[in-house]
Short mmCIF file of C-alpha atoms and ligand atoms in Angstrom, two decimals:
data_model
loop_
_atom_site.label_atom_id
_atom_site.label_comp_id
_atom_site.label_asym_id
_atom_site.label_seq_id
_atom_site.Cartn_x
_atom_site.Cartn_y
_atom_site.Cartn_z
CA MET B 1 18.00 151.82 45.60
CA ARG B 2 17.94 154.97 47.85
CA PRO B 3 18.71 158.57 46.23
CA ALA B 4 20.82 160.75 48.44
CA GLU B 5 18.95 162.66 51.29
CA ARG B 6 20.25 165.90 50.17
CA LEU B 7 17.61 165.66 47.05
CA GLU B 8 14.72 165.55 49.84
CA ARG B 9 16.02 169.10 50.83
CA ILE B 10 15.20 170.81 47.43
CA PRO B 11 11.69 171.25 46.27
CA PRO B 12 10.73 169.69 42.74
CA TYR B 13 12.11 172.19 40.15
CA LEU B 14 8.95 174.51 39.21
CA PHE B 15 8.98 174.10 35.41
CA ALA B 16 9.63 170.18 35.87
CA GLN B 17 6.30 170.32 37.51
CA LEU B 18 4.65 172.49 35.01
CA GLU B 19 5.78 170.49 32.37
CA GLN B 20 3.84 167.63 33.62
CA LYS B 21 0.70 169.57 34.14
CA ILE B 22 0.82 171.04 30.62
CA ALA B 23 1.35 167.58 29.21
CA ASP B 24 -1.71 166.25 31.22
CA LYS B 25 -3.82 169.14 29.98
CA ARG B 26 -2.86 168.67 26.27
CA ALA B 27 -3.43 164.84 26.55
CA ALA B 28 -6.95 165.85 27.54
CA GLY B 29 -7.39 168.01 24.44
CA VAL B 30 -6.84 171.35 26.08
CA ASP B 31 -5.13 173.89 23.72
CA VAL B 32 -2.85 175.22 26.45
CA ILE B 33 -0.68 178.43 26.05
CA SER B 34 2.23 178.30 28.52
CA LEU B 35 3.35 181.80 29.53
CA GLY B 36 5.48 179.97 32.43
CA ILE B 37 8.84 179.38 31.57
CA GLY B 38 11.03 182.04 29.90
CA ASP B 39 12.21 180.40 26.82
CA PRO B 40 12.58 182.75 23.82
CA ASP B 41 10.07 181.62 20.90
CA MET B 42 12.34 183.13 18.14
CA PRO B 43 15.18 181.59 16.40
CA THR B 44 18.95 182.11 17.27
CA PRO B 45 20.30 185.00 14.82
CA PRO B 46 21.27 183.55 11.46
CA ASN B 47 24.95 184.73 11.58
CA VAL B 48 25.29 182.64 14.77
CA VAL B 49 23.79 179.57 13.21
CA GLU B 50 26.08 179.98 10.23
CA VAL B 51 29.14 179.98 12.22
CA MET B 52 27.88 177.05 14.03
CA GLU B 53 27.18 175.12 10.89
CA ARG B 54 30.88 175.83 9.74
CA ALA B 55 32.52 174.93 13.05
CA VAL B 56 30.54 171.76 13.73
CA ARG B 57 31.95 170.54 10.13
CA ASP B 58 35.41 171.19 11.21
CA PRO B 59 36.80 168.16 13.00
CA GLY B 60 39.07 170.39 15.11
CA THR B 61 36.15 171.14 17.38
CA HIS B 62 34.99 167.56 17.80
CA ARG B 63 37.40 166.51 20.63
CA TYR B 64 37.21 167.55 24.37
CA PRO B 65 37.17 171.24 24.67
CA SER B 66 39.20 172.67 27.47
CA ASN B 67 37.51 173.97 30.49
CA ARG B 68 39.56 177.28 30.36
CA GLY B 69 37.71 177.92 27.00
CA ARG B 70 38.88 179.01 23.47
CA PRO B 71 40.80 182.13 23.06
CA GLU B 72 38.22 183.25 20.44
CA PHE B 73 35.47 182.86 22.97
CA ARG B 74 37.37 184.68 26.00
CA GLU B 75 38.50 187.48 23.65
CA ALA B 76 34.88 187.92 22.29
CA VAL B 77 33.53 188.22 25.91
CA THR B 78 36.37 190.64 26.72
CA SER B 79 35.80 192.73 23.72
CA PHE B 80 31.89 192.74 24.38
CA TYR B 81 32.61 193.66 28.04
CA ARG B 82 34.61 196.60 27.02
CA ARG B 83 32.20 197.92 24.16
CA ARG B 84 29.10 197.31 25.89
CA PHE B 85 29.85 198.04 29.45
CA GLY B 86 33.19 199.87 29.68
CA VAL B 87 34.69 196.87 31.71
CA GLU B 88 38.12 195.80 31.15
CA LEU B 89 38.81 192.13 31.55
CA ASP B 90 41.98 189.94 31.30
CA PRO B 91 40.89 187.14 28.80
CA GLU B 92 43.50 184.56 30.24
CA THR B 93 42.43 184.91 33.91
CA GLN B 94 39.11 186.79 34.31
CA VAL B 95 36.86 185.10 31.62
CA MET B 96 35.76 181.24 31.28
CA PRO B 97 32.98 179.63 29.41
CA ALA B 98 30.15 177.98 31.27
CA ILE B 99 27.43 175.46 29.94
CA GLY B 100 24.80 177.96 30.68
CA GLY B 101 24.13 180.30 33.48
CA LYS B 102 22.34 177.61 35.47
CA GLU B 103 25.16 175.32 35.53
CA CYS B 104 27.78 178.23 36.44
CA ILE B 105 25.55 179.33 39.35
CA PHE B 106 24.99 175.82 40.55
CA ASN B 107 28.68 175.07 40.50
CA ILE B 108 29.81 178.22 42.14
CA ASN B 109 28.07 176.90 45.39
CA PHE B 110 30.23 173.93 45.22
CA ALA B 111 33.31 176.05 44.91
CA PHE B 112 32.73 178.43 47.69
CA LEU B 113 30.38 176.83 50.14
CA ASP B 114 31.21 174.14 52.89
CA GLU B 115 28.84 172.62 55.19
CA GLY B 116 27.08 175.06 57.37
CA ASP B 117 28.19 178.10 55.16
CA VAL B 118 25.63 180.68 54.17
CA ALA B 119 24.66 182.04 50.69
CA LEU B 120 22.25 184.96 50.72
CA ALA B 121 19.89 184.67 48.11
CA ALA B 122 16.95 187.17 46.88
CA ASP B 123 13.39 186.19 47.65
CA PRO B 124 11.71 186.10 45.31
CA GLY B 125 14.62 184.79 43.26
CA TYR B 126 15.79 182.36 40.52
CA PRO B 127 15.34 178.85 42.08
CA PRO B 128 19.15 177.82 41.77
CA TYR B 129 20.23 180.48 44.32
CA THR B 130 18.53 178.48 46.99
CA GLY B 131 18.55 174.97 45.46
CA GLY B 132 22.34 175.18 44.69
CA PRO B 133 23.48 176.01 48.50
CA LEU B 134 20.99 173.30 49.75
CA ILE B 135 22.57 170.56 47.40
CA ALA B 136 26.07 171.87 48.68
CA ASP B 137 25.24 171.08 52.17
CA ALA B 138 24.97 174.87 52.89
CA GLU B 139 22.29 177.06 53.85
CA PRO B 140 20.37 179.84 51.84
CA VAL B 141 19.38 182.73 53.75
CA LEU B 142 16.60 184.63 51.93
CA MET B 143 16.85 188.44 51.41
CA PRO B 144 13.32 189.78 50.76
CA LEU B 145 12.68 191.92 47.79
CA VAL B 146 9.51 193.95 48.08
CA PRO B 147 7.87 196.41 46.11
CA GLU B 148 8.19 199.36 48.47
CA LEU B 149 12.06 199.16 48.17
CA GLY B 150 12.04 198.73 44.54
CA PHE B 151 12.57 194.97 44.67
CA VAL B 152 16.12 195.31 45.91
CA PRO B 153 17.26 193.65 49.30
CA ASP B 154 17.83 195.74 52.65
CA LEU B 155 20.95 194.68 53.35
CA SER B 156 21.09 196.23 56.80
CA ALA B 157 18.18 193.66 57.78
CA ILE B 158 20.30 190.64 57.24
CA PRO B 159 20.95 189.05 60.57
CA ASP B 160 24.44 188.96 61.99
CA SER B 161 23.98 185.28 62.63
CA ALA B 162 23.63 184.77 58.90
CA LEU B 163 26.54 187.13 58.07
CA GLU B 164 29.03 185.31 60.22
CA ARG B 165 28.58 182.26 57.99
CA ALA B 166 28.00 183.95 54.76
CA ARG B 167 30.33 183.36 51.78
CA LEU B 168 28.15 184.10 48.78
CA MET B 169 25.64 186.73 47.73
CA PHE B 170 23.27 186.31 44.78
CA VAL B 171 22.02 189.34 42.96
CA ASN B 172 20.44 189.36 39.54
CA TYR B 173 19.31 192.67 37.70
CA PRO B 174 17.41 193.05 35.51
CA ASN B 175 15.58 190.92 37.92
CA ASN B 176 13.90 187.70 37.36
CA PRO B 177 10.82 187.35 38.38
CA THR B 178 10.16 191.01 39.40
CA GLY B 179 11.42 192.62 36.21
CA ALA B 180 13.11 195.29 38.39
CA ILE B 181 16.32 197.06 37.28
CA VAL B 182 18.95 198.17 39.61
CA PRO B 183 18.49 201.36 41.33
CA ASP B 184 21.36 203.96 41.31
CA GLY B 185 23.91 203.28 44.11
CA PHE B 186 22.88 199.91 44.89
CA PHE B 187 25.82 197.90 43.36
CA ASP B 188 27.96 200.23 45.10
CA ARG B 189 26.44 199.37 48.39
CA VAL B 190 26.81 195.84 47.51
CA VAL B 191 30.56 196.21 46.95
CA GLU B 192 30.96 197.91 50.17
CA PHE B 193 29.02 195.14 52.01
CA ALA B 194 30.78 192.48 50.56
CA ARG B 195 34.06 193.96 51.46
CA GLU B 196 32.83 194.35 55.14
CA HIS B 197 31.59 190.84 55.38
CA ASP B 198 34.30 188.98 53.17
CA LEU B 199 31.56 187.62 50.39
CA LEU B 200 31.90 186.80 47.10
CA VAL B 201 29.26 188.59 44.99
CA VAL B 202 27.60 186.71 42.27
CA HIS B 203 25.84 188.88 39.88
CA ASP B 204 23.58 187.11 37.44
CA SER B 205 23.18 189.36 34.28
CA ALA B 206 21.01 186.92 32.32
CA TYR B 207 18.71 189.82 31.05
CA SER B 208 21.14 192.44 30.63
CA GLU B 209 20.40 192.95 26.99
CA LEU B 210 16.73 192.90 27.33
CA THR B 211 15.50 196.27 28.37
CA TYR B 212 13.08 198.74 27.21
CA ASP B 213 11.85 202.33 27.04
CA GLY B 214 15.47 203.58 26.46
CA TYR B 215 16.97 201.81 29.58
CA VAL B 216 20.50 200.23 29.26
CA ALA B 217 21.55 197.81 31.88
CA PRO B 218 24.92 198.12 33.64
CA SER B 219 27.38 195.34 34.25
CA PHE B 220 28.02 194.83 38.14
CA LEU B 221 31.64 194.71 37.26
CA ALA B 222 31.57 198.37 36.10
CA THR B 223 31.00 199.38 39.74
CA PRO B 224 34.37 200.61 41.34
CA GLY B 225 35.81 197.77 43.56
CA ALA B 226 33.46 194.97 42.07
CA MET B 227 36.38 193.20 40.33
CA ASP B 228 37.76 192.51 43.92
CA VAL B 229 34.66 191.06 45.43
CA GLY B 230 32.51 189.63 42.54
CA VAL B 231 31.95 187.78 39.15
CA GLU B 232 29.12 188.22 36.87
CA VAL B 233 27.59 185.23 35.12
CA PHE B 234 26.83 186.29 31.66
CA SER B 235 24.39 184.08 29.48
CA LEU B 236 23.70 184.27 25.97
CA SER B 237 20.54 182.30 26.25
CA LYS B 238 18.00 185.34 26.55
CA GLY B 239 19.77 188.20 24.67
CA TRP B 240 20.44 185.92 21.55
CA ASN B 241 17.63 183.23 21.66
CA MET B 242 20.23 180.54 22.37
CA THR B 243 18.57 178.79 25.35
CA GLY B 244 19.21 175.23 23.92
CA TRP B 245 22.92 176.08 23.10
CA ARG B 246 23.92 176.14 26.72
CA CYS B 247 26.48 179.05 26.27
CA ALA B 248 27.28 181.54 28.92
CA ALA B 249 30.61 182.92 30.60
CA ILE B 250 31.74 183.77 34.02
CA ALA B 251 33.78 186.90 34.18
CA GLY B 252 35.34 189.21 36.98
CA ASN B 253 37.61 188.27 40.19
CA ALA B 254 40.51 186.08 38.92
CA ASP B 255 40.80 184.06 42.06
CA ALA B 256 36.94 183.29 41.89
CA VAL B 257 37.15 182.31 38.30
CA ALA B 258 40.18 180.16 39.16
CA ALA B 259 38.21 178.27 41.88
CA TYR B 260 35.41 177.81 39.49
CA TRP B 261 37.80 176.40 36.89
CA ARG B 262 39.28 173.98 39.46
CA LEU B 263 35.99 172.64 40.27
CA LYS B 264 34.90 172.23 36.83
CA THR B 265 38.08 170.45 35.63
CA ASN B 266 36.64 167.63 38.01
CA VAL B 267 32.83 168.11 37.03
CA ASP B 268 32.68 168.29 33.27
CA SER B 269 34.60 168.61 30.11
CA GLY B 270 33.87 172.13 29.23
CA LEU B 271 31.69 173.78 26.53
CA PHE B 272 31.49 172.38 23.09
CA ASP B 273 34.13 174.32 20.93
CA ALA B 274 31.59 174.92 18.05
CA VAL B 275 29.30 176.26 20.62
CA GLN B 276 32.03 178.67 21.75
CA LEU B 277 32.80 179.85 18.27
CA ALA B 278 29.09 180.58 17.71
CA GLY B 279 28.90 182.50 20.91
CA ALA B 280 31.89 184.50 19.86
CA GLU B 281 30.06 185.46 16.73
CA ALA B 282 26.87 186.22 18.73
CA LEU B 283 28.92 188.91 20.82
CA THR B 284 31.17 190.30 18.12
CA GLY B 285 28.89 189.93 15.03
CA PRO B 286 25.87 192.48 14.24
CA GLN B 287 23.73 193.09 17.01
CA ASP B 288 20.36 193.87 15.19
CA SER B 289 18.57 190.87 16.32
CA VAL B 290 19.10 191.91 20.00
CA ARG B 291 17.49 195.33 19.20
CA GLU B 292 14.65 193.54 17.32
CA MET B 293 13.97 191.33 20.13
CA CYS B 294 13.74 194.38 22.46
CA ALA B 295 11.19 195.92 20.20
CA ILE B 296 9.16 192.72 20.03
CA TYR B 297 9.07 192.22 23.94
CA THR B 298 8.33 195.90 24.30
CA ARG B 299 5.05 195.26 22.17
CA ARG B 300 4.21 192.19 23.90
CA ARG B 301 4.90 193.70 27.38
CA ASN B 302 2.39 196.64 26.63
CA LEU B 303 -0.12 194.08 25.41
CA VAL B 304 0.03 192.29 28.65
CA ILE B 305 0.07 195.61 30.74
CA ASP B 306 -2.97 196.99 29.00
CA ALA B 307 -4.88 193.81 29.39
CA LEU B 308 -4.01 193.72 33.11
CA ARG B 309 -4.98 197.32 33.74
CA GLU B 310 -8.39 196.68 31.90
CA ILE B 311 -9.30 194.16 34.73
CA GLY B 312 -8.01 196.29 37.44
CA ILE B 313 -4.35 195.30 38.05
CA GLN B 314 -2.28 198.29 37.66
CA ILE B 315 1.30 197.84 37.53
CA GLU B 316 4.50 199.72 36.18
CA PRO B 317 5.64 198.47 33.06
CA PRO B 318 8.94 196.55 33.58
CA ARG B 319 12.04 198.23 32.03
CA GLY B 320 14.01 194.83 31.64
CA THR B 321 13.69 190.89 31.39
CA ILE B 322 11.04 189.16 29.38
CA TYR B 323 8.59 188.88 32.35
CA VAL B 324 5.61 190.78 33.71
CA TRP B 325 5.14 190.30 37.59
CA ALA B 326 1.86 191.15 39.08
CA PRO B 327 -0.14 190.90 42.06
CA VAL B 328 -2.98 188.19 42.00
CA PRO B 329 -6.56 189.35 42.44
CA GLU B 330 -7.61 189.60 46.06
CA GLY B 331 -9.07 186.39 47.80
CA HIS B 332 -6.28 184.26 46.04
CA THR B 333 -2.95 182.91 46.71
CA SER B 334 -0.32 182.67 43.95
CA ALA B 335 -0.99 178.76 43.71
CA SER B 336 -4.85 179.04 43.78
CA PHE B 337 -4.82 181.98 41.02
CA ALA B 338 -2.33 179.87 38.84
CA GLU B 339 -4.39 176.74 39.12
CA GLU B 340 -7.49 178.59 38.52
CA VAL B 341 -6.12 180.45 35.42
CA LEU B 342 -5.04 177.01 34.12
CA LYS B 343 -8.38 175.38 34.74
CA GLN B 344 -10.61 178.16 33.35
CA SER B 345 -8.50 179.56 30.29
CA GLY B 346 -5.82 176.89 29.52
CA VAL B 347 -3.13 179.46 30.18
CA VAL B 348 -0.28 178.73 32.34
CA VAL B 349 1.21 181.46 34.46
CA SER B 350 3.88 180.89 37.20
CA PRO B 351 2.83 181.38 40.72
CA GLY B 352 5.09 183.87 42.62
CA SER B 353 5.58 181.58 45.70
CA ALA B 354 7.43 179.22 43.48
CA TYR B 355 10.26 181.93 43.56
CA GLY B 356 10.34 182.23 47.40
CA PRO B 357 7.92 183.14 50.25
CA ASN B 358 8.08 186.81 49.20
CA GLY B 359 6.83 185.91 45.86
CA GLU B 360 3.46 185.00 47.42
CA GLY B 361 0.59 187.25 46.28
CA PHE B 362 2.21 187.56 42.79
CA PHE B 363 2.30 185.62 39.44
CA ARG B 364 4.50 185.98 36.73
CA ILE B 365 3.86 186.23 33.03
CA SER B 366 6.55 185.38 30.32
CA LEU B 367 6.42 187.09 27.00
CA THR B 368 8.17 184.43 25.11
CA VAL B 369 5.31 183.30 22.95
CA PRO B 370 4.39 184.68 19.54
CA ASP B 371 2.29 187.83 19.52
CA GLU B 372 -0.89 186.15 18.27
CA ARG B 373 -0.79 183.40 21.09
CA LEU B 374 0.13 185.99 23.67
CA ALA B 375 -2.89 188.10 22.36
CA GLU B 376 -5.14 185.03 22.58
CA ALA B 377 -3.76 184.14 26.03
CA VAL B 378 -4.50 187.48 27.43
CA GLU B 379 -7.98 187.51 25.94
CA ARG B 380 -8.68 184.13 27.38
CA MET B 381 -7.47 185.38 30.68
CA ARG B 382 -9.32 188.62 30.66
CA SER B 383 -12.45 186.48 30.83
CA SER B 384 -11.35 184.01 33.08
CA PHE B 385 -9.96 186.77 35.30
CA GLU B 386 -13.52 188.15 35.84
CA GLU B 387 -14.51 184.68 36.69
CA VAL B 388 -11.75 184.31 39.19
CA VAL B 389 -12.14 187.67 40.69
CA ARG B 390 -15.91 187.02 41.25
CA GLU B 391 -15.33 183.38 42.22
CA PRO B 392 -14.30 184.20 45.95
CA GLU B 393 -17.53 186.18 46.53
CA LEU B 394 -19.99 183.50 45.22
C1 PLP X 401 17.77 184.90 36.47
C2 PLP X 401 18.51 183.92 35.69
N1 PLP X 401 19.74 183.34 35.58
C3 PLP X 401 20.05 182.32 34.74
C4 PLP X 401 19.24 181.72 34.11
C5 PLP X 401 19.73 180.62 33.09
O1 PLP X 401 20.11 180.89 31.98
P1 PLP X 401 20.89 179.72 31.16
O2 PLP X 401 19.96 179.22 30.04
O3 PLP X 401 22.23 180.52 30.82
O4 PLP X 401 21.10 178.47 32.11
C6 PLP X 401 17.87 182.06 33.94
C7 PLP X 401 17.06 181.34 33.16
O5 PLP X 401 15.63 181.64 33.08
C8 PLP X 401 17.36 183.20 34.73
O6 PLP X 401 16.22 183.72 34.68
#
């Protein structure tokens, strides 16, 4: 048996590797605290679970769903976009369910890239922006995100040789892994750039509802002209603690949504109807739990920022996402630091280099563990940081 060569082109998925390391440590008796993956620790809001319970008992939801999606789901996304972002969508042509944002991002590559085409992907960035194009026989071209530019790509630095072949551009704000929010005017520049180079912009808004200190994230689709050049991938995973449900939507340019639909009808059989009904409830029901989550993450973020400050790592508190992105102490690479922290304190942090070459020199902490465990992790890290910082001088 020989797996396809394309599998060799992609590195093993970071969190699959981390899971193994954590399992090994736990088997050796270590009380591991994982601040690696961003998987919310709090339950899905009860009103959503209740709708799911009713829906799953209704045999009408037990058959193949349509890839186009239930009208209730498409209309819920449409009304949410109107209320929350001031964006008007046609629920018939501009909205479709997805089996999670990851599926949607991955499949967009297959719907829009041919062999030799280019997808422009943020570096550091969510791994499927690069893995997707590679598996689709295309080429990801990295757009560096550096702190000096507020973690937005310098569009003028993208080489012409890449732009000639570029079909897709992935952007994501609030940004994973850097926690950056979109600066004023950047989405307008992206629209102009996409027009100039005939690109489909894919804005991944996985963290739009998790923002702090009064910041409210916009939709890319609210940018004048965005509907002509782009789609937004809107996931319910993080905002409503629904990572296990696999519930997301694609919204925006009708031709792009139709291309995604055409591909999907050949790939899968749609999102479970009961999950669509529960997702509709999440979007149209009470939003208190989203506000509560923002308060919880603000508290946890401050805990981590204070602890880092005490050991000499000064960073601006992120105003969005569920991550803290921080520079590794001098004398370490991202990987050596993450290894060391795991070894000395039993705490898992993600090495920045796993998100792309420009992630080197950073590490990421996820705020998705209960407060007391996070406090313990931070405390353990505080002592191991001292060890780690001292170690290279020994
Ligand atoms: C930027 C970004 N996009 C998409 C996703 C995936 O979300 P989903 O659970 O909807 O597949 C994640 C998950 O961590 C993410 O960080």
